[in-house]
Amino acid sequence: IELDDPEGAAVARVAAVDVRFSLLPLLRREVDISELVVEKPSLLLRQGRRGWNAERALEPRAAPAPSEPTRVRVAVERLHVTGGSVDVRASGEDARRVRAGAIAIDGAGLFAAPAADLDGHVRLAAHLEAPFAAPVELAVDLSRSGGASRGTARATVGDASLSARAA
């Protein structure tokens, strides 16, 4: 699977996706995914004179027609991502590069619209390669229901860590 920008350059690639889901809930506008496995995703973000390549790749080709809010529910019991990489290159006077590899993600979650209720957790481990080498870990737990949100996050890069809590 590949996503290209309008000029034909790769923005994202995925070697394989395995999705296991139930068909019956689709009739109720519900997506129940028991397992979502993504192998070797690669994200190549580039900033140029016309902005970021991902913005151009995802830009709608035509204006969407106005519509009523849609009721939908998406549940993922198990998300597993292996062998991922991210390469970000910004242009301009402060041209910078950030690259991470060996990305592994595990998580689960539930999203319901139009209320935007959310309940989930994600754990990420990776190895930062540029601008310096270091292990990276990220853990996020989020919940939003009826307009009230709460969550925790912990990020570690090398020996430095940061924790946050919202209630």
Tab-separated table of C-alpha atoms in Angstrom:
chain	number	residue	atom	x	y	z
A	1	ILE	CA	0.000	0.000	0.000
A	2	GLU	CA	1.399	3.415	-0.916
A	3	LEU	CA	0.247	7.024	-0.614
A	4	ASP	CA	1.895	9.478	-3.013
A	5	ASP	CA	1.812	13.255	-3.175
A	6	PRO	CA	0.435	14.915	-6.358
A	7	GLU	CA	3.958	14.917	-7.843
A	8	GLY	CA	4.192	11.132	-7.452
A	9	ALA	CA	6.673	11.010	-4.553
A	10	ALA	CA	5.995	8.520	-1.761
A	11	VAL	CA	4.538	9.909	1.483
A	12	ALA	CA	3.596	6.645	3.207
A	13	ARG	CA	4.119	2.954	2.537
A	14	VAL	CA	2.875	-0.148	4.299
A	15	ALA	CA	4.185	-3.640	3.499
A	16	ALA	CA	1.098	-5.472	4.800
A	17	VAL	CA	-2.145	-4.947	6.723
A	18	ASP	CA	-4.156	-7.717	8.352
A	19	VAL	CA	-7.636	-6.778	9.624
A	20	ARG	CA	-9.973	-9.122	11.471
A	21	PHE	CA	-13.472	-7.748	11.992
A	22	SER	CA	-17.115	-8.716	12.409
A	23	LEU	CA	-19.529	-8.131	9.530
A	24	LEU	CA	-22.849	-7.958	11.410
A	25	PRO	CA	-22.092	-4.722	13.364
A	26	LEU	CA	-21.585	-2.902	10.028
A	27	LEU	CA	-25.367	-2.928	9.615
A	28	ARG	CA	-25.581	-0.717	12.752
A	29	ARG	CA	-22.797	1.638	11.544
A	30	GLU	CA	-20.375	-0.007	13.924
A	31	VAL	CA	-16.919	-1.289	13.056
A	32	ASP	CA	-15.687	-3.953	15.470
A	33	ILE	CA	-12.075	-4.836	14.709
A	34	SER	CA	-10.758	-7.675	16.823
A	35	GLU	CA	-7.224	-7.307	15.457
A	36	LEU	CA	-5.403	-4.812	13.247
A	37	VAL	CA	-1.803	-5.701	12.360
A	38	VAL	CA	0.321	-3.287	10.292
A	39	GLU	CA	3.741	-4.442	9.062
A	40	LYS	CA	6.606	-2.148	8.073
A	41	PRO	CA	4.812	1.199	7.787
A	42	SER	CA	7.030	4.007	6.528
A	43	LEU	CA	6.174	7.704	6.721
A	44	LEU	CA	8.259	10.128	4.611
A	45	LEU	CA	7.357	13.727	5.492
A	46	ARG	CA	8.921	16.500	3.428
A	47	GLN	CA	8.459	20.258	3.638
A	48	GLY	CA	8.894	22.215	0.428
A	49	ARG	CA	7.962	25.572	-1.046
A	50	ARG	CA	4.310	24.469	-1.253
A	51	GLY	CA	4.089	23.086	2.283
A	52	TRP	CA	4.187	19.526	3.569
A	53	ASN	CA	3.864	16.611	1.135
A	54	ALA	CA	1.356	14.814	3.397
A	55	GLU	CA	-1.003	17.824	3.302
A	56	ARG	CA	-0.899	17.823	-0.480
A	57	ALA	CA	-1.379	14.034	-0.663
A	58	LEU	CA	-4.456	14.131	1.591
A	59	GLU	CA	-5.977	17.326	0.188
A	60	PRO	CA	-9.537	16.758	-1.069
A	61	ARG	CA	-9.775	16.916	-4.859
A	62	ALA	CA	-13.287	18.435	-4.630
A	63	ALA	CA	-15.212	20.168	-1.862
A	64	PRO	CA	-17.360	17.683	0.076
A	65	ALA	CA	-21.109	18.180	0.031
A	66	PRO	CA	-22.586	19.387	3.345
A	67	SER	CA	-24.098	16.596	5.385
A	68	GLU	CA	-25.647	15.807	8.746
A	69	PRO	CA	-23.404	14.398	11.487
A	70	THR	CA	-23.140	10.645	11.107
A	71	ARG	CA	-23.446	8.206	13.970
A	72	VAL	CA	-20.571	5.751	13.845
A	73	ARG	CA	-18.720	3.591	16.338
A	74	VAL	CA	-15.256	2.106	15.757
A	75	ALA	CA	-13.679	-0.339	18.196
A	76	VAL	CA	-10.209	-1.849	17.870
A	77	GLU	CA	-9.551	-4.589	20.414
A	78	ARG	CA	-5.896	-5.054	19.442
A	79	LEU	CA	-3.620	-2.829	17.351
A	80	HIS	CA	-0.124	-4.093	16.601
A	81	VAL	CA	2.387	-2.241	14.399
A	82	THR	CA	5.871	-3.615	13.711
A	83	GLY	CA	8.955	-2.497	11.797
A	84	GLY	CA	7.856	1.102	11.327
A	85	SER	CA	9.917	4.135	10.366
A	86	VAL	CA	9.417	7.893	10.172
A	87	ASP	CA	11.653	10.312	8.277
A	88	VAL	CA	10.867	14.047	8.559
A	89	ARG	CA	12.798	16.696	6.616
A	90	ALA	CA	11.960	20.365	7.042
A	91	SER	CA	13.243	22.986	4.622
A	92	GLY	CA	14.198	26.617	5.036
A	93	GLU	CA	16.769	28.352	7.213
A	94	ASP	CA	16.233	25.854	10.034
A	95	ALA	CA	16.389	22.778	7.786
A	96	ARG	CA	16.185	19.799	10.120
A	97	ARG	CA	15.868	16.066	9.909
A	98	VAL	CA	14.270	13.690	12.371
A	99	ARG	CA	14.366	9.956	11.742
A	100	ALA	CA	13.143	7.058	13.859
A	101	GLY	CA	13.157	3.357	13.078
A	102	ALA	CA	12.300	0.028	14.674
A	103	ILE	CA	8.892	1.487	15.574
A	104	ALA	CA	6.540	-0.870	17.386
A	105	ILE	CA	3.053	0.145	18.536
A	106	ASP	CA	0.493	-1.743	20.601
A	107	GLY	CA	-2.895	-0.415	21.601
A	108	ALA	CA	-6.658	-0.637	21.702
A	109	GLY	CA	-9.487	1.847	21.574
A	110	LEU	CA	-13.059	2.869	20.974
A	111	PHE	CA	-14.336	5.971	19.143
A	112	ALA	CA	-17.988	7.003	18.799
A	113	ALA	CA	-19.301	9.924	16.707
A	114	PRO	CA	-20.880	12.419	16.518
A	115	ALA	CA	-20.236	12.924	20.266
A	116	ALA	CA	-16.508	12.154	19.750
A	117	ASP	CA	-16.410	9.826	22.756
A	118	LEU	CA	-13.059	8.092	23.030
A	119	ASP	CA	-11.445	5.468	25.223
A	120	GLY	CA	-8.082	3.951	24.432
A	121	HIS	CA	-4.431	3.340	25.097
A	122	VAL	CA	-1.290	3.228	22.953
A	123	ARG	CA	2.282	2.123	23.706
A	124	LEU	CA	5.084	3.001	21.295
A	125	ALA	CA	8.739	1.975	21.299
A	126	ALA	CA	11.250	3.149	18.702
A	127	HIS	CA	14.865	4.068	18.124
A	128	LEU	CA	15.625	7.693	17.271
A	129	GLU	CA	18.353	7.808	14.589
A	130	ALA	CA	18.549	11.542	13.789
A	131	PRO	CA	19.276	14.218	14.938
A	132	PHE	CA	20.854	11.905	17.582
A	133	ALA	CA	20.584	8.253	18.556
A	134	ALA	CA	18.390	7.279	21.510
A	135	PRO	CA	15.644	4.857	22.489
A	136	VAL	CA	12.133	6.337	22.548
A	137	GLU	CA	9.086	5.182	24.500
A	138	LEU	CA	5.622	6.714	24.621
A	139	ALA	CA	2.577	5.605	26.600
A	140	VAL	CA	-0.798	7.363	26.279
A	141	ASP	CA	-4.134	6.577	27.948
A	142	LEU	CA	-7.125	8.728	26.950
A	143	SER	CA	-10.806	8.857	27.776
A	144	ARG	CA	-13.454	11.343	26.654
A	145	SER	CA	-17.125	10.951	27.395
A	146	GLY	CA	-19.912	13.521	27.446
A	147	GLY	CA	-17.452	16.391	27.003
A	148	ALA	CA	-15.277	15.380	29.979
A	149	SER	CA	-11.740	14.269	29.152
A	150	ARG	CA	-9.013	12.614	31.150
A	151	GLY	CA	-5.727	11.027	30.286
A	152	THR	CA	-2.114	10.338	31.048
A	153	ALA	CA	0.972	10.412	28.887
A	154	ARG	CA	4.589	9.491	29.499
A	155	ALA	CA	7.387	10.048	26.989
A	156	THR	CA	10.993	8.937	27.358
A	157	VAL	CA	13.838	9.819	24.993
A	158	GLY	CA	17.143	8.385	26.122
A	159	ASP	CA	17.537	9.326	29.804
A	160	ALA	CA	14.988	12.176	29.706
A	161	SER	CA	11.328	11.648	30.488
A	162	LEU	CA	8.182	13.714	30.708
A	163	SER	CA	4.824	12.805	32.254
A	164	ALA	CA	1.489	14.580	32.008
A	165	ARG	CA	-1.948	14.031	33.453
A	166	ALA	CA	-5.222	15.707	32.472
A	167	ALA	CA	-8.446	15.377	34.390
